[in-house]
Amino acid sequence: MSKPPRNIYARVLDVVLAAICVLSAAVLACAMAWPETVGNLNVVAGISFTISVALLIYSRLNPDTVRARQSDTILKIASQTLACFQEGFDIPTAQKVCHLLLPAIGAQAVAITDRESILGYAGDDEEISPGGAPIRTKATHATLEDGKLRVLGTPQEIGFPDSIKGLRAGIIVPLTRGDAIIGTLKFYYRRSRDITETQVALAEGLGQLLSTQIAAVELEQQTKLATTMELKALQSQINPHFLFNTINTIASLVRTDPDRARMLLREFAVFYRRTLENSDDLLELSREVEQTMRYFTFEVARFGEDRLAMDIDIEPGLESVMVPAFMVQPLVENAVRHAMPQEGKLEIHILAYSEGDDLYIAVSDNGVGMDAEQRRKLLRPEASKGLGIAMKNINERLRGYFGTESRMEVDSTPGNGTRVTMFMKDGLVED
């Protein structure tokens, strides 16, 4: 039976402390009204009230607690907004996202825009801010021009029309795709003193999160329309199940191991960004392996070091060889997803070596293996789902980049693991 997360214990402790505060306050009130009846209980009640209030304040203001709460909030929002964006980035989706964000940051209103119009709006004055309406504020136009985060303390700085009176302060965060500014995320407040440094940091983090997710959605839409093999490879890497599993793993570590959670969050941001950026024709083998190792870090965090291990053996001098992106990581991912035994440790080995001008990269494991029929199905043209789509895609790109003599070979038997070898004819010959 799994243990409940520590944040549940923290919430129970807060409830208990609050109950002690209320009970102690009631005893003190009775002591003032009927001192003879209560007697010395007022001393005990006073001490209990003071200690419980102090512990509540410490619990709420302790920096580690605050950071853990912020991380937990971001991770929950990430999971929810990712599910929304699977339907596409449009006015209904933006409206859903605004309603998800509104309670998270304590603002009076939340808005999302593109470069010309309001896409979503939730909170005060929602009825006069429909999706599709043109952008009204000067500060939003300014952020769309220079890409700077703005913290605004007066209605004049915001540039709202006279019809909107209640919102007098705000935070405007640019939404970006690469170097391009594609919109804004905005949080509005009644007073400038309602905006704290924590809220500014949280708003900036949410802006970066939405920018990444919007980019992922747009790339996924491109894969449905484009026929290039690079975009197909990229699509296979934006795996919602992997993202959800990683988010949940990090969330579980926020309180139990906050240092490791912060490290994984940083690595997750780098991993996702590199996944979106690595659509180049070719990249260095060392970068492909580095991204694979980053992916494997998340899987080890999820399953544990007693269940997963990987070692890498690259022939000296091959680190700078140019190879297609997303060749090694999908094979390691498939091993984790399909080859892990019920008990014991799955060990994965990555090997890169040369023979003359030819390059070989092999990914092997000691997992459950597969029979001959399963092996034959992997590289057939009709293999269009699960393990087959990634294998077929890699095989096609090998032949596309290095000629028809290049190929992928699969060697596997049930119970004895699997070895996938990629052969790149003249892979060491520079064009």
Short mmCIF file of C-alpha atoms in Angstrom, two decimals:
data_model
loop_
_atom_site.label_atom_id
_atom_site.label_comp_id
_atom_site.label_asym_id
_atom_site.label_seq_id
_atom_site.Cartn_x
_atom_site.Cartn_y
_atom_site.Cartn_z
CA MET A 1 0.00 0.00 0.00
CA SER A 2 1.42 3.36 -1.02
CA LYS A 3 1.91 6.07 1.58
CA PRO A 4 -0.19 9.22 1.34
CA PRO A 5 1.74 12.29 0.11
CA ARG A 6 3.22 14.53 2.77
CA ASN A 7 1.12 17.52 1.71
CA ILE A 8 -1.92 15.60 3.04
CA TYR A 9 -0.23 15.40 6.44
CA ALA A 10 0.51 19.13 6.26
CA ARG A 11 -3.13 19.90 5.57
CA VAL A 12 -4.28 17.66 8.44
CA LEU A 13 -1.78 19.41 10.74
CA ASP A 14 -3.13 22.81 9.68
CA VAL A 15 -6.69 21.66 10.45
CA VAL A 16 -5.65 20.31 13.86
CA LEU A 17 -3.79 23.52 14.75
CA ALA A 18 -6.75 25.61 13.63
CA ALA A 19 -9.07 23.51 15.78
CA ILE A 20 -6.79 23.98 18.80
CA CYS A 21 -6.77 27.73 18.18
CA VAL A 22 -10.58 27.87 18.10
CA LEU A 23 -10.97 25.66 21.18
CA SER A 24 -8.36 27.64 23.14
CA ALA A 25 -9.98 30.90 22.16
CA ALA A 26 -13.34 29.58 23.35
CA VAL A 27 -11.85 28.58 26.73
CA LEU A 28 -10.26 32.03 27.10
CA ALA A 29 -13.59 33.68 26.31
CA CYS A 30 -15.29 31.54 28.96
CA ALA A 31 -12.55 32.43 31.44
CA MET A 32 -13.28 36.11 30.96
CA ALA A 33 -17.02 35.55 31.46
CA TRP A 34 -16.90 32.98 34.28
CA PRO A 35 -13.43 33.04 35.87
CA GLU A 36 -14.46 30.94 38.88
CA THR A 37 -15.81 28.13 36.68
CA VAL A 38 -12.83 27.84 34.32
CA GLY A 39 -10.13 28.17 36.95
CA ASN A 40 -6.56 27.44 35.84
CA LEU A 41 -7.69 26.20 32.41
CA ASN A 42 -7.24 29.74 31.11
CA VAL A 43 -3.47 29.41 31.56
CA VAL A 44 -3.38 26.15 29.59
CA ALA A 45 -5.68 27.62 26.95
CA GLY A 46 -3.49 30.71 26.60
CA ILE A 47 -0.36 28.64 26.13
CA SER A 48 -2.10 26.34 23.64
CA PHE A 49 -3.48 29.29 21.70
CA THR A 50 -0.07 30.98 21.47
CA ILE A 51 1.78 27.84 20.40
CA SER A 52 -0.79 26.80 17.81
CA VAL A 53 -0.93 30.30 16.27
CA ALA A 54 2.88 30.40 16.10
CA LEU A 55 3.01 26.99 14.41
CA LEU A 56 0.33 28.00 11.91
CA ILE A 57 2.23 31.17 11.00
CA TYR A 58 5.47 29.21 10.63
CA SER A 59 3.75 26.59 8.48
CA ARG A 60 2.30 29.21 6.16
CA LEU A 61 5.40 31.44 5.93
CA ASN A 62 8.22 28.88 6.01
CA PRO A 63 10.12 29.40 2.69
CA ASP A 64 10.36 25.66 1.98
CA THR A 65 6.64 25.29 2.55
CA VAL A 66 5.87 28.26 0.31
CA ARG A 67 8.12 26.93 -2.47
CA ALA A 68 6.64 23.45 -2.15
CA ARG A 69 3.12 24.88 -2.34
CA GLN A 70 4.03 26.91 -5.43
CA SER A 71 5.61 23.88 -7.12
CA ASP A 72 2.57 21.77 -6.29
CA THR A 73 0.30 24.47 -7.77
CA ILE A 74 2.34 24.72 -10.97
CA LEU A 75 2.42 20.96 -11.45
CA LYS A 76 -1.33 20.58 -10.96
CA ILE A 77 -1.98 23.42 -13.41
CA ALA A 78 0.47 21.88 -15.90
CA SER A 79 -1.45 18.61 -15.87
CA GLN A 80 -4.83 20.34 -16.25
CA THR A 81 -3.81 22.79 -18.98
CA LEU A 82 -2.01 20.09 -20.96
CA ALA A 83 -5.26 18.15 -21.07
CA CYS A 84 -7.06 21.29 -22.35
CA PHE A 85 -4.50 21.97 -25.07
CA GLN A 86 -4.92 18.51 -26.53
CA GLU A 87 -8.13 19.89 -28.04
CA GLY A 88 -6.19 22.66 -29.83
CA PHE A 89 -5.38 26.26 -28.94
CA ASP A 90 -8.47 28.31 -29.67
CA ILE A 91 -11.03 30.51 -27.90
CA PRO A 92 -12.83 27.67 -26.02
CA THR A 93 -9.50 26.22 -24.86
CA ALA A 94 -8.17 29.62 -23.75
CA GLN A 95 -11.40 30.24 -21.85
CA LYS A 96 -11.01 26.92 -19.99
CA VAL A 97 -7.38 27.71 -19.16
CA CYS A 98 -8.30 31.15 -17.77
CA HIS A 99 -10.87 29.57 -15.43
CA LEU A 100 -8.22 27.06 -14.28
CA LEU A 101 -5.66 29.78 -13.58
CA LEU A 102 -7.95 32.27 -11.83
CA PRO A 103 -8.04 30.59 -8.39
CA ALA A 104 -4.37 29.59 -8.55
CA ILE A 105 -2.87 33.06 -8.29
CA GLY A 106 -5.53 34.93 -6.31
CA ALA A 107 -6.23 37.48 -9.03
CA GLN A 108 -9.53 39.21 -9.78
CA ALA A 109 -9.32 38.41 -13.49
CA VAL A 110 -7.19 36.39 -15.90
CA ALA A 111 -6.92 36.90 -19.65
CA ILE A 112 -5.12 35.27 -22.57
CA THR A 113 -4.63 37.07 -25.88
CA ASP A 114 -3.00 36.47 -29.20
CA ARG A 115 -1.43 39.43 -31.00
CA GLU A 116 -4.75 41.01 -31.94
CA SER A 117 -7.65 39.82 -29.79
CA ILE A 118 -8.78 38.37 -26.47
CA LEU A 119 -8.88 34.57 -26.62
CA GLY A 120 -9.98 33.87 -23.06
CA TYR A 121 -11.08 35.86 -20.01
CA ALA A 122 -12.28 34.86 -16.53
CA GLY A 123 -13.17 36.95 -13.48
CA ASP A 124 -14.41 40.52 -12.98
CA ASP A 125 -16.02 42.14 -16.04
CA GLU A 126 -16.06 38.80 -17.84
CA GLU A 127 -19.35 39.70 -19.54
CA ILE A 128 -17.73 42.64 -21.38
CA SER A 129 -14.60 40.70 -22.40
CA PRO A 130 -15.80 38.01 -24.83
CA GLY A 131 -13.46 35.81 -26.81
CA GLY A 132 -12.58 37.39 -30.13
CA ALA A 133 -12.89 40.99 -28.87
CA PRO A 134 -9.97 43.26 -29.78
CA ILE A 135 -7.22 43.96 -27.25
CA ARG A 136 -8.08 47.11 -25.27
CA THR A 137 -5.07 47.92 -23.09
CA LYS A 138 -2.01 49.92 -24.03
CA ALA A 139 0.25 47.87 -21.77
CA THR A 140 -0.72 44.66 -23.60
CA HIS A 141 0.24 46.19 -26.94
CA ALA A 142 3.54 47.31 -25.41
CA THR A 143 4.35 43.78 -24.17
CA LEU A 144 3.47 42.37 -27.59
CA GLU A 145 6.03 44.75 -29.07
CA ASP A 146 8.98 44.34 -26.69
CA GLY A 147 8.28 40.96 -25.02
CA LYS A 148 8.81 42.33 -21.49
CA LEU A 149 6.95 41.23 -18.37
CA ARG A 150 5.10 44.20 -16.88
CA VAL A 151 3.89 44.80 -13.32
CA LEU A 152 1.35 47.63 -13.40
CA GLY A 153 0.20 49.59 -10.34
CA THR A 154 -2.36 52.03 -11.70
CA PRO A 155 -5.26 52.04 -14.20
CA GLN A 156 -3.30 54.59 -16.24
CA GLU A 157 -0.38 52.18 -16.63
CA ILE A 158 -2.74 49.41 -17.69
CA GLY A 159 -4.60 51.62 -20.14
CA PHE A 160 -8.06 50.19 -19.52
CA PRO A 161 -11.05 52.04 -20.99
CA ASP A 162 -13.17 54.11 -18.58
CA SER A 163 -15.90 51.44 -18.55
CA ILE A 164 -13.72 49.18 -16.39
CA LYS A 165 -13.31 50.67 -12.93
CA GLY A 166 -12.58 47.83 -10.47
CA LEU A 167 -9.25 46.52 -11.83
CA ARG A 168 -6.46 48.89 -10.93
CA ALA A 169 -3.27 46.76 -11.09
CA GLY A 170 -1.97 43.87 -13.12
CA ILE A 171 0.79 41.58 -14.36
CA ILE A 172 1.31 41.03 -18.09
CA VAL A 173 3.49 38.11 -19.21
CA PRO A 174 4.47 37.54 -22.86
CA LEU A 175 3.68 34.20 -24.49
CA THR A 176 6.42 33.17 -26.90
CA ARG A 177 7.24 30.57 -29.51
CA GLY A 178 11.00 30.63 -29.95
CA ASP A 179 11.89 34.29 -30.49
CA ALA A 180 8.40 35.23 -31.65
CA ILE A 181 5.87 36.87 -29.31
CA ILE A 182 2.53 35.19 -30.01
CA GLY A 183 0.34 36.62 -27.24
CA THR A 184 0.06 37.52 -23.56
CA LEU A 185 -1.09 36.07 -20.25
CA LYS A 186 -2.56 38.72 -17.92
CA PHE A 187 -3.55 38.79 -14.25
CA TYR A 188 -5.56 41.76 -12.88
CA TYR A 189 -6.01 42.95 -9.28
CA ARG A 190 -8.02 45.60 -7.42
CA ARG A 191 -5.00 47.21 -5.73
CA SER A 192 -1.27 47.33 -6.46
CA ARG A 193 -0.50 46.08 -2.95
CA ASP A 194 -2.28 42.83 -3.84
CA ILE A 195 0.66 41.97 -6.13
CA THR A 196 3.54 40.26 -4.30
CA GLU A 197 6.91 39.02 -5.53
CA THR A 198 5.58 35.47 -5.18
CA GLN A 199 2.67 36.25 -7.50
CA VAL A 200 4.98 37.86 -10.06
CA ALA A 201 7.26 34.80 -10.02
CA LEU A 202 4.26 32.47 -10.28
CA ALA A 203 2.81 34.50 -13.17
CA GLU A 204 6.14 34.37 -15.02
CA GLY A 205 6.38 30.60 -14.49
CA LEU A 206 2.84 30.09 -15.76
CA GLY A 207 3.64 32.18 -18.83
CA GLN A 208 6.63 29.99 -19.63
CA LEU A 209 4.56 26.86 -19.06
CA LEU A 210 1.78 27.97 -21.40
CA SER A 211 4.33 29.07 -24.03
CA THR A 212 5.84 25.59 -24.02
CA GLN A 213 2.47 23.88 -24.21
CA ILE A 214 1.23 26.15 -27.00
CA ALA A 215 4.39 25.40 -28.98
CA ALA A 216 3.84 21.67 -28.46
CA VAL A 217 0.25 21.92 -29.66
CA GLU A 218 1.21 23.87 -32.77
CA LEU A 219 3.96 21.41 -33.60
CA GLU A 220 1.55 18.51 -33.11
CA GLN A 221 -0.89 20.19 -35.50
CA GLN A 222 1.91 20.62 -38.03
CA THR A 223 2.71 16.92 -37.84
CA LYS A 224 -0.82 16.11 -38.91
CA LEU A 225 -0.42 18.25 -42.02
CA ALA A 226 3.26 17.90 -42.88
CA THR A 227 4.87 14.87 -44.45
CA THR A 228 8.49 15.51 -43.49
CA MET A 229 10.10 12.76 -41.48
CA GLU A 230 11.60 15.23 -38.99
CA LEU A 231 8.21 16.45 -37.85
CA LYS A 232 6.91 12.90 -37.62
CA ALA A 233 9.82 12.05 -35.33
CA LEU A 234 9.08 15.09 -33.21
CA GLN A 235 5.43 14.13 -32.89
CA SER A 236 6.38 10.72 -31.52
CA GLN A 237 8.30 12.42 -28.72
CA ILE A 238 5.52 14.70 -27.48
CA ASN A 239 3.93 11.89 -25.52
CA PRO A 240 1.13 13.06 -23.17
CA HIS A 241 1.44 9.90 -21.05
CA PHE A 242 5.15 10.53 -20.50
CA LEU A 243 4.44 14.18 -19.62
CA PHE A 244 1.71 13.26 -17.14
CA ASN A 245 3.87 10.56 -15.54
CA THR A 246 6.82 12.95 -15.21
CA ILE A 247 4.66 15.71 -13.71
CA ASN A 248 3.16 13.26 -11.20
CA THR A 249 6.60 11.92 -10.27
CA ILE A 250 7.97 15.40 -9.60
CA ALA A 251 4.84 16.35 -7.67
CA SER A 252 5.32 13.36 -5.37
CA LEU A 253 8.87 14.54 -4.63
CA VAL A 254 7.99 18.17 -3.87
CA ARG A 255 7.70 17.51 -0.13
CA THR A 256 9.61 14.25 0.31
CA ASP A 257 12.73 15.35 -1.58
CA PRO A 258 12.43 19.04 -2.62
CA ASP A 259 16.04 19.31 -3.82
CA ARG A 260 15.57 16.41 -6.21
CA ALA A 261 12.20 17.83 -7.29
CA ARG A 262 13.81 21.16 -8.17
CA MET A 263 16.57 19.37 -10.12
CA LEU A 264 14.02 17.33 -12.06
CA LEU A 265 11.96 20.44 -12.81
CA ARG A 266 15.02 22.15 -14.29
CA GLU A 267 15.91 19.05 -16.31
CA PHE A 268 12.29 18.68 -17.45
CA ALA A 269 12.27 22.25 -18.77
CA VAL A 270 15.54 21.65 -20.66
CA PHE A 271 14.33 18.29 -21.97
CA TYR A 272 11.05 19.68 -23.28
CA ARG A 273 12.73 22.70 -24.85
CA ARG A 274 15.34 20.55 -26.59
CA THR A 275 12.62 18.22 -27.82
CA LEU A 276 10.85 21.16 -29.44
CA GLU A 277 14.06 22.65 -30.82
CA ASN A 278 15.72 19.49 -32.17
CA SER A 279 14.00 19.46 -35.55
CA ASP A 280 17.30 20.04 -37.36
CA ASP A 281 18.28 17.59 -40.10
CA LEU A 282 21.29 16.34 -38.16
CA LEU A 283 22.88 16.88 -34.77
CA GLU A 284 25.93 15.63 -32.93
CA LEU A 285 25.72 12.12 -31.49
CA SER A 286 26.75 13.47 -28.08
CA ARG A 287 23.69 15.75 -28.01
CA GLU A 288 21.37 12.88 -28.95
CA VAL A 289 22.83 10.75 -26.17
CA GLU A 290 22.65 13.64 -23.69
CA GLN A 291 18.94 14.09 -24.41
CA THR A 292 18.42 10.33 -24.02
CA MET A 293 20.15 10.41 -20.63
CA ARG A 294 17.94 13.33 -19.57
CA TYR A 295 14.83 11.33 -20.53
CA PHE A 296 16.12 8.30 -18.64
CA THR A 297 16.57 10.40 -15.48
CA PHE A 298 12.81 10.93 -15.31
CA GLU A 299 12.09 7.22 -15.77
CA VAL A 300 14.54 6.31 -12.99
CA ALA A 301 12.81 8.85 -10.74
CA ARG A 302 9.49 7.20 -11.56
CA PHE A 303 10.44 3.51 -11.26
CA GLY A 304 13.48 3.63 -8.96
CA GLU A 305 17.15 2.73 -9.31
CA ASP A 306 16.40 -0.85 -8.31
CA ARG A 307 14.27 -1.26 -11.47
CA LEU A 308 16.20 0.65 -14.14
CA ALA A 309 19.82 1.15 -15.17
CA MET A 310 21.60 2.30 -18.32
CA ASP A 311 25.20 2.41 -19.45
CA ILE A 312 26.70 4.07 -22.54
CA ASP A 313 29.74 3.05 -24.56
CA ILE A 314 30.68 5.40 -27.41
CA GLU A 315 33.82 4.76 -29.42
CA PRO A 316 36.26 7.67 -28.89
CA GLY A 317 36.00 10.20 -31.69
CA LEU A 318 32.37 9.45 -32.55
CA GLU A 319 30.89 12.05 -30.17
CA SER A 320 30.86 14.74 -32.86
CA VAL A 321 29.49 12.53 -35.66
CA MET A 322 26.28 13.99 -37.11
CA VAL A 323 23.20 11.78 -36.85
CA PRO A 324 19.45 12.38 -37.29
CA ALA A 325 17.65 13.66 -34.19
CA PHE A 326 15.41 11.31 -32.18
CA MET A 327 17.11 8.07 -33.18
CA VAL A 328 18.35 6.75 -29.83
CA GLN A 329 15.83 8.09 -27.34
CA PRO A 330 12.76 6.38 -28.92
CA LEU A 331 14.54 3.03 -28.72
CA VAL A 332 15.36 3.54 -25.03
CA GLU A 333 11.80 4.74 -24.40
CA ASN A 334 10.39 1.65 -26.11
CA ALA A 335 12.62 -0.56 -23.96
CA VAL A 336 11.31 1.08 -20.78
CA ARG A 337 7.69 0.87 -21.93
CA HIS A 338 7.67 -2.64 -23.41
CA ALA A 339 10.65 -4.65 -22.17
CA MET A 340 10.57 -4.18 -18.39
CA PRO A 341 10.19 -7.51 -16.55
CA GLN A 342 7.70 -7.98 -13.72
CA GLU A 343 10.56 -8.34 -11.24
CA GLY A 344 14.22 -7.37 -11.22
CA LYS A 345 16.11 -4.61 -13.00
CA LEU A 346 15.86 -3.64 -16.66
CA GLU A 347 19.39 -2.87 -17.88
CA ILE A 348 19.81 -0.91 -21.10
CA HIS A 349 23.08 -0.58 -23.00
CA ILE A 350 23.85 1.99 -25.71
CA LEU A 351 26.79 1.20 -27.97
CA ALA A 352 28.21 3.30 -30.84
CA TYR A 353 31.09 2.02 -32.96
CA SER A 354 32.50 2.24 -36.47
CA GLU A 355 33.69 -0.15 -39.15
CA GLY A 356 35.57 1.76 -41.82
CA ASP A 357 33.33 4.63 -42.89
CA ASP A 358 30.18 2.94 -41.59
CA LEU A 359 28.52 3.82 -38.29
CA TYR A 360 26.65 1.46 -35.98
CA ILE A 361 24.47 2.43 -33.02
CA ALA A 362 22.94 -0.36 -30.95
CA VAL A 363 20.45 -0.24 -28.08
CA SER A 364 20.11 -3.50 -26.17
CA ASP A 365 18.28 -4.61 -23.03
CA ASN A 366 17.86 -7.66 -20.84
CA GLY A 367 14.06 -7.39 -20.83
CA VAL A 368 11.19 -9.69 -21.75
CA GLY A 369 12.11 -9.95 -25.44
CA MET A 370 9.80 -10.87 -28.31
CA ASP A 371 9.14 -13.72 -30.72
CA ALA A 372 9.88 -13.84 -34.44
CA GLU A 373 6.39 -12.74 -35.49
CA GLN A 374 6.54 -9.66 -33.27
CA ARG A 375 9.94 -8.76 -34.75
CA ARG A 376 8.63 -9.04 -38.31
CA LYS A 377 5.64 -6.79 -37.55
CA LEU A 378 7.80 -3.95 -36.24
CA LEU A 379 9.17 -2.77 -39.57
CA ARG A 380 6.19 -3.55 -41.78
CA PRO A 381 4.50 -0.55 -43.46
CA GLU A 382 1.20 -1.33 -41.72
CA ALA A 383 2.86 -1.05 -38.29
CA SER A 384 1.22 2.23 -37.42
CA LYS A 385 0.74 2.23 -33.67
CA GLY A 386 2.59 1.63 -30.42
CA LEU A 387 6.15 0.35 -30.75
CA GLY A 388 5.84 -0.09 -34.52
CA ILE A 389 5.33 3.57 -35.44
CA ALA A 390 8.58 4.67 -33.78
CA MET A 391 10.61 1.78 -35.22
CA LYS A 392 9.20 2.25 -38.71
CA ASN A 393 9.88 5.98 -38.53
CA ILE A 394 13.51 5.49 -37.51
CA ASN A 395 14.07 2.91 -40.24
CA GLU A 396 12.63 5.24 -42.88
CA ARG A 397 14.85 8.10 -41.78
CA LEU A 398 17.95 5.91 -41.78
CA ARG A 399 17.33 5.07 -45.42
CA GLY A 400 16.41 8.67 -46.22
CA TYR A 401 19.62 10.15 -44.81
CA PHE A 402 22.17 7.42 -45.55
CA GLY A 403 20.78 5.54 -48.54
CA THR A 404 18.91 2.32 -49.14
CA GLU A 405 21.78 0.15 -47.87
CA SER A 406 21.28 1.60 -44.38
CA ARG A 407 18.85 -0.27 -42.19
CA MET A 408 17.66 -1.25 -38.73
CA GLU A 409 18.04 -4.81 -37.45
CA VAL A 410 16.16 -6.32 -34.51
CA ASP A 411 17.50 -9.34 -32.65
CA SER A 412 15.31 -10.68 -29.84
CA THR A 413 14.06 -13.85 -28.19
CA PRO A 414 11.44 -14.20 -25.45
CA GLY A 415 13.03 -13.90 -22.02
CA ASN A 416 16.48 -12.96 -23.34
CA GLY A 417 16.08 -9.27 -24.15
CA THR A 418 16.26 -7.28 -27.36
CA ARG A 419 19.02 -5.63 -29.39
CA VAL A 420 18.19 -3.02 -32.03
CA THR A 421 21.09 -2.04 -34.29
CA MET A 422 21.07 0.94 -36.64
CA PHE A 423 23.47 0.64 -39.56
CA MET A 424 24.40 3.90 -41.32
CA LYS A 425 26.26 3.30 -44.58
CA ASP A 426 29.14 5.83 -44.92
CA GLY A 427 27.85 7.50 -41.76
CA LEU A 428 31.35 8.86 -41.00
CA VAL A 429 31.84 10.42 -44.44
CA GLU A 430 31.31 14.20 -44.36
CA ASP A 431 29.27 15.69 -47.19
#
